[in-house]
PDB file of C-alpha atoms in Angstrom:
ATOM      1  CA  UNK I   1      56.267 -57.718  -7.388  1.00  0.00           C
ATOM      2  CA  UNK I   2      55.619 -59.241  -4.004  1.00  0.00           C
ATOM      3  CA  UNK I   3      54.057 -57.197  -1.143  1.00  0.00           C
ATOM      4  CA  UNK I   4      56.684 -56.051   1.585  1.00  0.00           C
ATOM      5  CA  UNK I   5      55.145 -57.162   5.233  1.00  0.00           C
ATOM      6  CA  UNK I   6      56.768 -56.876   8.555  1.00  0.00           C
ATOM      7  CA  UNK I   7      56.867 -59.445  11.140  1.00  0.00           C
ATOM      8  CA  UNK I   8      56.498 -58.529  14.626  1.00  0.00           C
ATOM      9  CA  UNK I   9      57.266 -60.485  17.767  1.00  0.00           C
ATOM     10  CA  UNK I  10      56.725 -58.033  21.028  1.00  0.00           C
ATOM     11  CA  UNK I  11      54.822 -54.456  20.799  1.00  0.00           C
ATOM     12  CA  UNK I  12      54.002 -54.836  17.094  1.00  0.00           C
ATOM     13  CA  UNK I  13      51.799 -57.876  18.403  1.00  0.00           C
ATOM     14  CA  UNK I  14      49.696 -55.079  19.986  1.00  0.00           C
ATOM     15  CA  UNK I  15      47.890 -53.645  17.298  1.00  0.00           C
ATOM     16  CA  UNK I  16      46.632 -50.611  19.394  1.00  0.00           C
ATOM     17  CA  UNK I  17      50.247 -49.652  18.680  1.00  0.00           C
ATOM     18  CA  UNK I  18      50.241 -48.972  14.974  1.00  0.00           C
ATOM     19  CA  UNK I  19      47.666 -48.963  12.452  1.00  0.00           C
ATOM     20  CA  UNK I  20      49.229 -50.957   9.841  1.00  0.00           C
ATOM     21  CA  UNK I  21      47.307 -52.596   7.354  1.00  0.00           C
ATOM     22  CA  UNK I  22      46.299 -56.130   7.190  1.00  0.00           C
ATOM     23  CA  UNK I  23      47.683 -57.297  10.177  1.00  0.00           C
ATOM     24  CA  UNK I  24      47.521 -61.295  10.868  1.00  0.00           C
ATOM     25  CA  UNK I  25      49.108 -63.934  13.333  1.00  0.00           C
ATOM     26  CA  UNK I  26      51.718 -65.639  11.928  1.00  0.00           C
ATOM     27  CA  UNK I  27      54.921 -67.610  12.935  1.00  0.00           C
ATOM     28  CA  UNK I  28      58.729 -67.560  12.800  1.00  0.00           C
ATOM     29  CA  UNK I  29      60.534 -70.253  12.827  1.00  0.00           C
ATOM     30  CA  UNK I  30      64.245 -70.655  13.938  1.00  0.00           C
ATOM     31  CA  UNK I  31      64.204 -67.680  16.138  1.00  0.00           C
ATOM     32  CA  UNK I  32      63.324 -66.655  19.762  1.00  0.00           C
ATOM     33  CA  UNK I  33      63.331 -63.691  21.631  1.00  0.00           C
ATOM     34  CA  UNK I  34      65.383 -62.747  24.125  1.00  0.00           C
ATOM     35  CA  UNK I  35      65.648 -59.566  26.632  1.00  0.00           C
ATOM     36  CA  UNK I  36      68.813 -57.302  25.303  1.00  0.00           C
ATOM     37  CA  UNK I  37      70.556 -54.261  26.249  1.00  0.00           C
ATOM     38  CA  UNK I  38      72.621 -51.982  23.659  1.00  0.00           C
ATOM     39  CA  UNK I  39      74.059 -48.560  24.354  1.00  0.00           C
ATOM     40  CA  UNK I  40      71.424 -47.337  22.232  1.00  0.00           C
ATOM     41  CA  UNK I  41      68.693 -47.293  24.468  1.00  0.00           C
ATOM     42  CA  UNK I  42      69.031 -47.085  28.992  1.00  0.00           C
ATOM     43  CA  UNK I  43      66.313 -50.331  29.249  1.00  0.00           C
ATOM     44  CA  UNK I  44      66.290 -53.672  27.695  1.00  0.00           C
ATOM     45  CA  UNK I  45      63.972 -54.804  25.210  1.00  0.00           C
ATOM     46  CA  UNK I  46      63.119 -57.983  23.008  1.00  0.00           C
ATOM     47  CA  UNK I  47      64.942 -59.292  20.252  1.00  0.00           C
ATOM     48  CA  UNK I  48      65.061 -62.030  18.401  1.00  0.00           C
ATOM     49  CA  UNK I  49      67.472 -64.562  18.244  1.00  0.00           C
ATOM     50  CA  UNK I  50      68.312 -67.264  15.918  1.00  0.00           C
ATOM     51  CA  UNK I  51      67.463 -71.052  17.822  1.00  0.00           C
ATOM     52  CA  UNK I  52      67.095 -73.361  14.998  1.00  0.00           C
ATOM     53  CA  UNK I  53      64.752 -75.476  17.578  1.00  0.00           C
ATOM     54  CA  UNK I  54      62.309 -72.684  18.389  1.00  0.00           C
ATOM     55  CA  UNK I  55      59.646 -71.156  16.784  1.00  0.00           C
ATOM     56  CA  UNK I  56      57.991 -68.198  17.923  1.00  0.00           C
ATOM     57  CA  UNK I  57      54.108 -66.898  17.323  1.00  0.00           C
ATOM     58  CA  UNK I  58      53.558 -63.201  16.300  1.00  0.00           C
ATOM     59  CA  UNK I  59      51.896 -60.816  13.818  1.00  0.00           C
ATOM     60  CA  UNK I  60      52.549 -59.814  10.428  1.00  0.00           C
ATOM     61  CA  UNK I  61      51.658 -56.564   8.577  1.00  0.00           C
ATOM     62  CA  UNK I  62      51.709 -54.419   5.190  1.00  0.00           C
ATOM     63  CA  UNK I  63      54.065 -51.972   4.791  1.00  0.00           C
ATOM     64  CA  UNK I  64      52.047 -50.272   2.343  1.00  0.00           C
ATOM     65  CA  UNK I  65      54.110 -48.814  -1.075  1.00  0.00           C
ATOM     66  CA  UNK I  66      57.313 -50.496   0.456  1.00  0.00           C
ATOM     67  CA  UNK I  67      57.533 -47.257   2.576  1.00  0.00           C
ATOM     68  CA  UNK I  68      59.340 -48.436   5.431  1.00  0.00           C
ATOM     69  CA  UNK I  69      60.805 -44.782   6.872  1.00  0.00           C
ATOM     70  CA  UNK I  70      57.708 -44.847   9.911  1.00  0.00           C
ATOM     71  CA  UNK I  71      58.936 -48.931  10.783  1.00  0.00           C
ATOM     72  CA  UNK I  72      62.502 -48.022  10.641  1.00  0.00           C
ATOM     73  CA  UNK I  73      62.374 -44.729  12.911  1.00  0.00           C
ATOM     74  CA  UNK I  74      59.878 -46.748  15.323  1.00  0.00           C
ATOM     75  CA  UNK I  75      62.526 -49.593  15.220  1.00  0.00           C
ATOM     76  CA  UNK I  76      65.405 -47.772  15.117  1.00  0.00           C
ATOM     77  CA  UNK I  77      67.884 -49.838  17.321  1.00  0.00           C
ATOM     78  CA  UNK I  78      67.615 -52.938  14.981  1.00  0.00           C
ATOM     79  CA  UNK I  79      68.304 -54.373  11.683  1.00  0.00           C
ATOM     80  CA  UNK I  80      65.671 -55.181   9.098  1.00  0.00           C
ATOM     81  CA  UNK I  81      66.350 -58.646   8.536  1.00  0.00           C
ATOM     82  CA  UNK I  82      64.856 -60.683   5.590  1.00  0.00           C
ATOM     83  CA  UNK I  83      62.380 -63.491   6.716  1.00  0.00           C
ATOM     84  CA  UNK I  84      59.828 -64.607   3.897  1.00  0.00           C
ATOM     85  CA  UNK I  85      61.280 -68.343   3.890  1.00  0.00           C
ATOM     86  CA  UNK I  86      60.938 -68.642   7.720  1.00  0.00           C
ATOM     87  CA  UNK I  87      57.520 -67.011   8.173  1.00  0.00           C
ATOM     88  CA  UNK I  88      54.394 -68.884   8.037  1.00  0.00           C
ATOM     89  CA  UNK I  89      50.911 -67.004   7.548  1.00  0.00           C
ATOM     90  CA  UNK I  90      47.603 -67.502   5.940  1.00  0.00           C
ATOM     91  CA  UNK I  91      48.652 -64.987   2.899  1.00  0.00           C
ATOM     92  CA  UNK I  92      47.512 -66.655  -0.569  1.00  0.00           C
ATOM     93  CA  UNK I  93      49.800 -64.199  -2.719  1.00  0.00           C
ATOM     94  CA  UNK I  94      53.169 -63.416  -2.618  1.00  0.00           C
ATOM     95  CA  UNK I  95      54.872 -61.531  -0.187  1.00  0.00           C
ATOM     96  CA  UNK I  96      58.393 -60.519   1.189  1.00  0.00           C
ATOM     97  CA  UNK I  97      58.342 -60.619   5.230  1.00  0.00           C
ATOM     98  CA  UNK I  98      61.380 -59.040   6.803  1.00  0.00           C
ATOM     99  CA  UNK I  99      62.090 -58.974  10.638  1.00  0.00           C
ATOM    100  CA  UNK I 100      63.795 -56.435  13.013  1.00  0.00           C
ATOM    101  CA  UNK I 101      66.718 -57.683  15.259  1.00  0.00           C
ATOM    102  CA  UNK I 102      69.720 -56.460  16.707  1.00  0.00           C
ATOM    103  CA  UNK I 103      72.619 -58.639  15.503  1.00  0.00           C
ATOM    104  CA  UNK I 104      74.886 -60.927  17.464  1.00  0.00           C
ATOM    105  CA  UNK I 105      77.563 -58.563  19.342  1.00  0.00           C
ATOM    106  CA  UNK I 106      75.610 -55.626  19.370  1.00  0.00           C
ATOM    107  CA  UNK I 107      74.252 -56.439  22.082  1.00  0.00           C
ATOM    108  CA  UNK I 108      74.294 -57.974  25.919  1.00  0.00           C
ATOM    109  CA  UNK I 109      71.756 -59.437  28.868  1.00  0.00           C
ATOM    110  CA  UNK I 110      70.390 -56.768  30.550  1.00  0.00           C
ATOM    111  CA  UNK I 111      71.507 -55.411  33.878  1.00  0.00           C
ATOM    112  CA  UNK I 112      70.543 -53.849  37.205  1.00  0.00           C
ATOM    113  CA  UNK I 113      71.085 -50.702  35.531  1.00  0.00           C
ATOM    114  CA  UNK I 114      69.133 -51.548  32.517  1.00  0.00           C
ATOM    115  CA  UNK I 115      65.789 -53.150  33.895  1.00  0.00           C
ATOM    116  CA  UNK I 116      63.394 -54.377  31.789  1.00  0.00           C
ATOM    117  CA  UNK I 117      59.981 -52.344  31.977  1.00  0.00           C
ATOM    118  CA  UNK I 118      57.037 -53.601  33.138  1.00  0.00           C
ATOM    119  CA  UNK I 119      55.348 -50.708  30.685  1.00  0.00           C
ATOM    120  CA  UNK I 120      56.412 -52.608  27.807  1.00  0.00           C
ATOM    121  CA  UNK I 121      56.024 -55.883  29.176  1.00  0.00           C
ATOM    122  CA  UNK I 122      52.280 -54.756  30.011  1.00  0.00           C
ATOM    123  CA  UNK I 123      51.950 -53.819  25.714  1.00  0.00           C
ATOM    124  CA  UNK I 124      53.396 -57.213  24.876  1.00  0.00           C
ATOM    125  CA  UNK I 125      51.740 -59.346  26.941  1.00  0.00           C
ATOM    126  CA  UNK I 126      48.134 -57.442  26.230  1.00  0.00           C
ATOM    127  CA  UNK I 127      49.115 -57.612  22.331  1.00  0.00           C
ATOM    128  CA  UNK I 128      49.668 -62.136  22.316  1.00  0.00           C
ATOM    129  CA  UNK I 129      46.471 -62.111  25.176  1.00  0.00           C
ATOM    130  CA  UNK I 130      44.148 -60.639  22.227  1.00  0.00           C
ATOM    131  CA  UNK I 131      45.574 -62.187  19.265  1.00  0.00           C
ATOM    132  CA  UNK I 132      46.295 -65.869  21.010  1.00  0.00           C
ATOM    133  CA  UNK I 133      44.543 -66.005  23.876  1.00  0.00           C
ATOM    134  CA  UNK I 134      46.347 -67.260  27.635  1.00  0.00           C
ATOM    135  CA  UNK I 135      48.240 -70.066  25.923  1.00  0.00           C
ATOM    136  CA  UNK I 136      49.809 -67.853  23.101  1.00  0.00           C
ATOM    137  CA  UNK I 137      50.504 -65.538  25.754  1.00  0.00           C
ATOM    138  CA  UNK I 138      51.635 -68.238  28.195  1.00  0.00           C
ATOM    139  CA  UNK I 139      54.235 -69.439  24.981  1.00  0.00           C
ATOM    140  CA  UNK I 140      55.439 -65.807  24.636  1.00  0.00           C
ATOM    141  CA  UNK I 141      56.977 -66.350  28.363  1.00  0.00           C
ATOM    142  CA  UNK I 142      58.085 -69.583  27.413  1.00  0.00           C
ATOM    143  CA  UNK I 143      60.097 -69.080  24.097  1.00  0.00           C
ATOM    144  CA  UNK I 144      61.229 -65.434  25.597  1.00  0.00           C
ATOM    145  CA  UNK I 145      64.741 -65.335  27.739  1.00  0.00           C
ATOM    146  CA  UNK I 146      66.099 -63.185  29.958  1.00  0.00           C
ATOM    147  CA  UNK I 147      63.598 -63.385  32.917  1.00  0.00           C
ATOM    148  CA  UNK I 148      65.977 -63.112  35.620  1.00  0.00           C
ATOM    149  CA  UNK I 149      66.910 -59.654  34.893  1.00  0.00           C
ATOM    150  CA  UNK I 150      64.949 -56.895  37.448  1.00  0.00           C
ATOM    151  CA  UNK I 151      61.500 -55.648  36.571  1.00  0.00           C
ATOM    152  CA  UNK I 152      61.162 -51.973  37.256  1.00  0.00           C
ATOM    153  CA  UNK I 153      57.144 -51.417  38.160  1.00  0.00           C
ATOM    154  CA  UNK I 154      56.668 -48.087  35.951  1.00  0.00           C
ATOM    155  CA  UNK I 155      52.457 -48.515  35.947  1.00  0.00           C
ATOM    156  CA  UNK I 156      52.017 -45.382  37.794  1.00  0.00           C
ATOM    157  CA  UNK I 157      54.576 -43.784  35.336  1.00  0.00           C
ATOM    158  CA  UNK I 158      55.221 -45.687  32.100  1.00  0.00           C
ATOM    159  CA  UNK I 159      58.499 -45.010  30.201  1.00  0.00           C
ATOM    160  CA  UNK I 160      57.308 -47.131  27.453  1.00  0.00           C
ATOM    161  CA  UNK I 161      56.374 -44.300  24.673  1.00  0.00           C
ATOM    162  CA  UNK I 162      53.490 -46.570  23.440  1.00  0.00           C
ATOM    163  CA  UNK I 163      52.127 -47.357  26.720  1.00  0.00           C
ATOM    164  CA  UNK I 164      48.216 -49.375  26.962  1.00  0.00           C
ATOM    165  CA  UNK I 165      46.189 -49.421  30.146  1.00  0.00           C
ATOM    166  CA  UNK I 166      45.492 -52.886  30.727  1.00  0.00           C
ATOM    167  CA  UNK I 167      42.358 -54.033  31.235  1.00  0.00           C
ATOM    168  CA  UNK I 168      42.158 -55.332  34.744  1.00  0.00           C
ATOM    169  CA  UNK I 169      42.502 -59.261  33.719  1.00  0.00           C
ATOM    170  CA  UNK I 170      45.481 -58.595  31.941  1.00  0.00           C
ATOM    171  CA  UNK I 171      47.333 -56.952  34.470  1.00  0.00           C
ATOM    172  CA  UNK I 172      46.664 -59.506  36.793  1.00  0.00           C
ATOM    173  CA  UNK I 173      47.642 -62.501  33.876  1.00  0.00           C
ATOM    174  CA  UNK I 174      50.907 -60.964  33.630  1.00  0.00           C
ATOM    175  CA  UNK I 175      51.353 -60.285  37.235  1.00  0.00           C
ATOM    176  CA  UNK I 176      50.574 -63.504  37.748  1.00  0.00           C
ATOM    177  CA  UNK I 177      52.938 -65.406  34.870  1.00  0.00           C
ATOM    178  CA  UNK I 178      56.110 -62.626  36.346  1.00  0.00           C
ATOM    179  CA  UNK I 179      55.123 -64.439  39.716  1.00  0.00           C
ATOM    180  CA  UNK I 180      55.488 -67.876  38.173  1.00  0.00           C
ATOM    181  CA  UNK I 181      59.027 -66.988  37.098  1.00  0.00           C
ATOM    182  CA  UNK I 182      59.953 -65.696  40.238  1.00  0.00           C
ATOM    183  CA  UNK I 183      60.688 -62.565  38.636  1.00  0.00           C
ATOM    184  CA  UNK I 184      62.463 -59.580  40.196  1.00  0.00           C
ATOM    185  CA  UNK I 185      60.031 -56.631  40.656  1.00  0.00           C
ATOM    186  CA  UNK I 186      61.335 -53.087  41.466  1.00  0.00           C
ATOM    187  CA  UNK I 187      59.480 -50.591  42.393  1.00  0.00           C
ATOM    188  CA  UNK I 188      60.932 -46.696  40.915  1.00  0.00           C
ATOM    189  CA  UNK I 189      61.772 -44.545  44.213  1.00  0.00           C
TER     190      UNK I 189
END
């Protein structure tokens, strides 16, 4: 029976935010990720999207005894999609990859009133900075949409649950690379 592994493509890239086993980089192909909003939640967040010209980097895990209550609570808002066939990775047995994504029309771009977080953004970017270096973090920006929508600036206060303090370089890489896209930075009152 093949193992059951999970691939991850924004927080799950951060390892310091689960301790699942055997975690590896890996790639996705004919899917990006996009910035989303769904009633389920008051910020956006990533998901992917299919874009049979894209291919996006990120990390794949075990989800040891094909126990997958702890994934599925953590990523409640989505679907567990099935992947294996588009997921490549240095794994030499066999394996069944599935990935987490809200579908088509469950979801819209994000708004003024649903900012992305710069909390989460922080987790991301930290996670593809230590598995990929600055160019697999400098490709997360690139094959990620949704940009343009406001940044709220919750450092000082972090509503991301699984929160990391950067390390000083890091905050200034992604301050730098939201700078670069002219992104819109709001500051909580």
């Amino acid at each position: 029976m093949a193992d059951p592994y999970f691939f991850g493509y924004g927080s799950l890239v951060n390892l310091a935010t689960h301790d699942f086993p055997d975690p590896r980089p890996a790639k996705l192909k004919g899917w990006r990720r996009a910035w989303r909003h769904t009633n389920l939640r008051p910020v956006a967040f990533l998901t992917a999207i299919p874009d049979p010209d894209c291919e996006i980097e990120g990390m794949i895990a075990h989800v040891p005894k094909n126990d997958w209550a702890a994934l599925d609570e953590r990523e409640w808002a989505y679907d567990r999609i099935p992947a294996t066939q588009a997921v490549s990775h240095t794994l030499t047995h066999d394996v069944n990859i599935a990935v987490y994504a809200v579908p088509h029309g469950r979801h819209t771009e994000p708004t003024n009133h649903h900012p992305l977080v710069l909390s989460y953004i922080d987790v991301v970017v930290q996670g593809y900075l230590r598995a990929y270096g600055e160019a697999g973090a400098d490709r997360f920006f690139a094959t990620t949409e949704g940009w343009e929508t406001p940044i709220l600036n919750d450092r000082a206060e972090p509503r991301y649950p699984r929160h990391q303090q950067l390390k000083p370089h890091e905050a200034e890489f992604v301050d730098s690379r939201l700078q670069q896209l002219a992104a819109n930075i709001v500051h909580t009152s």
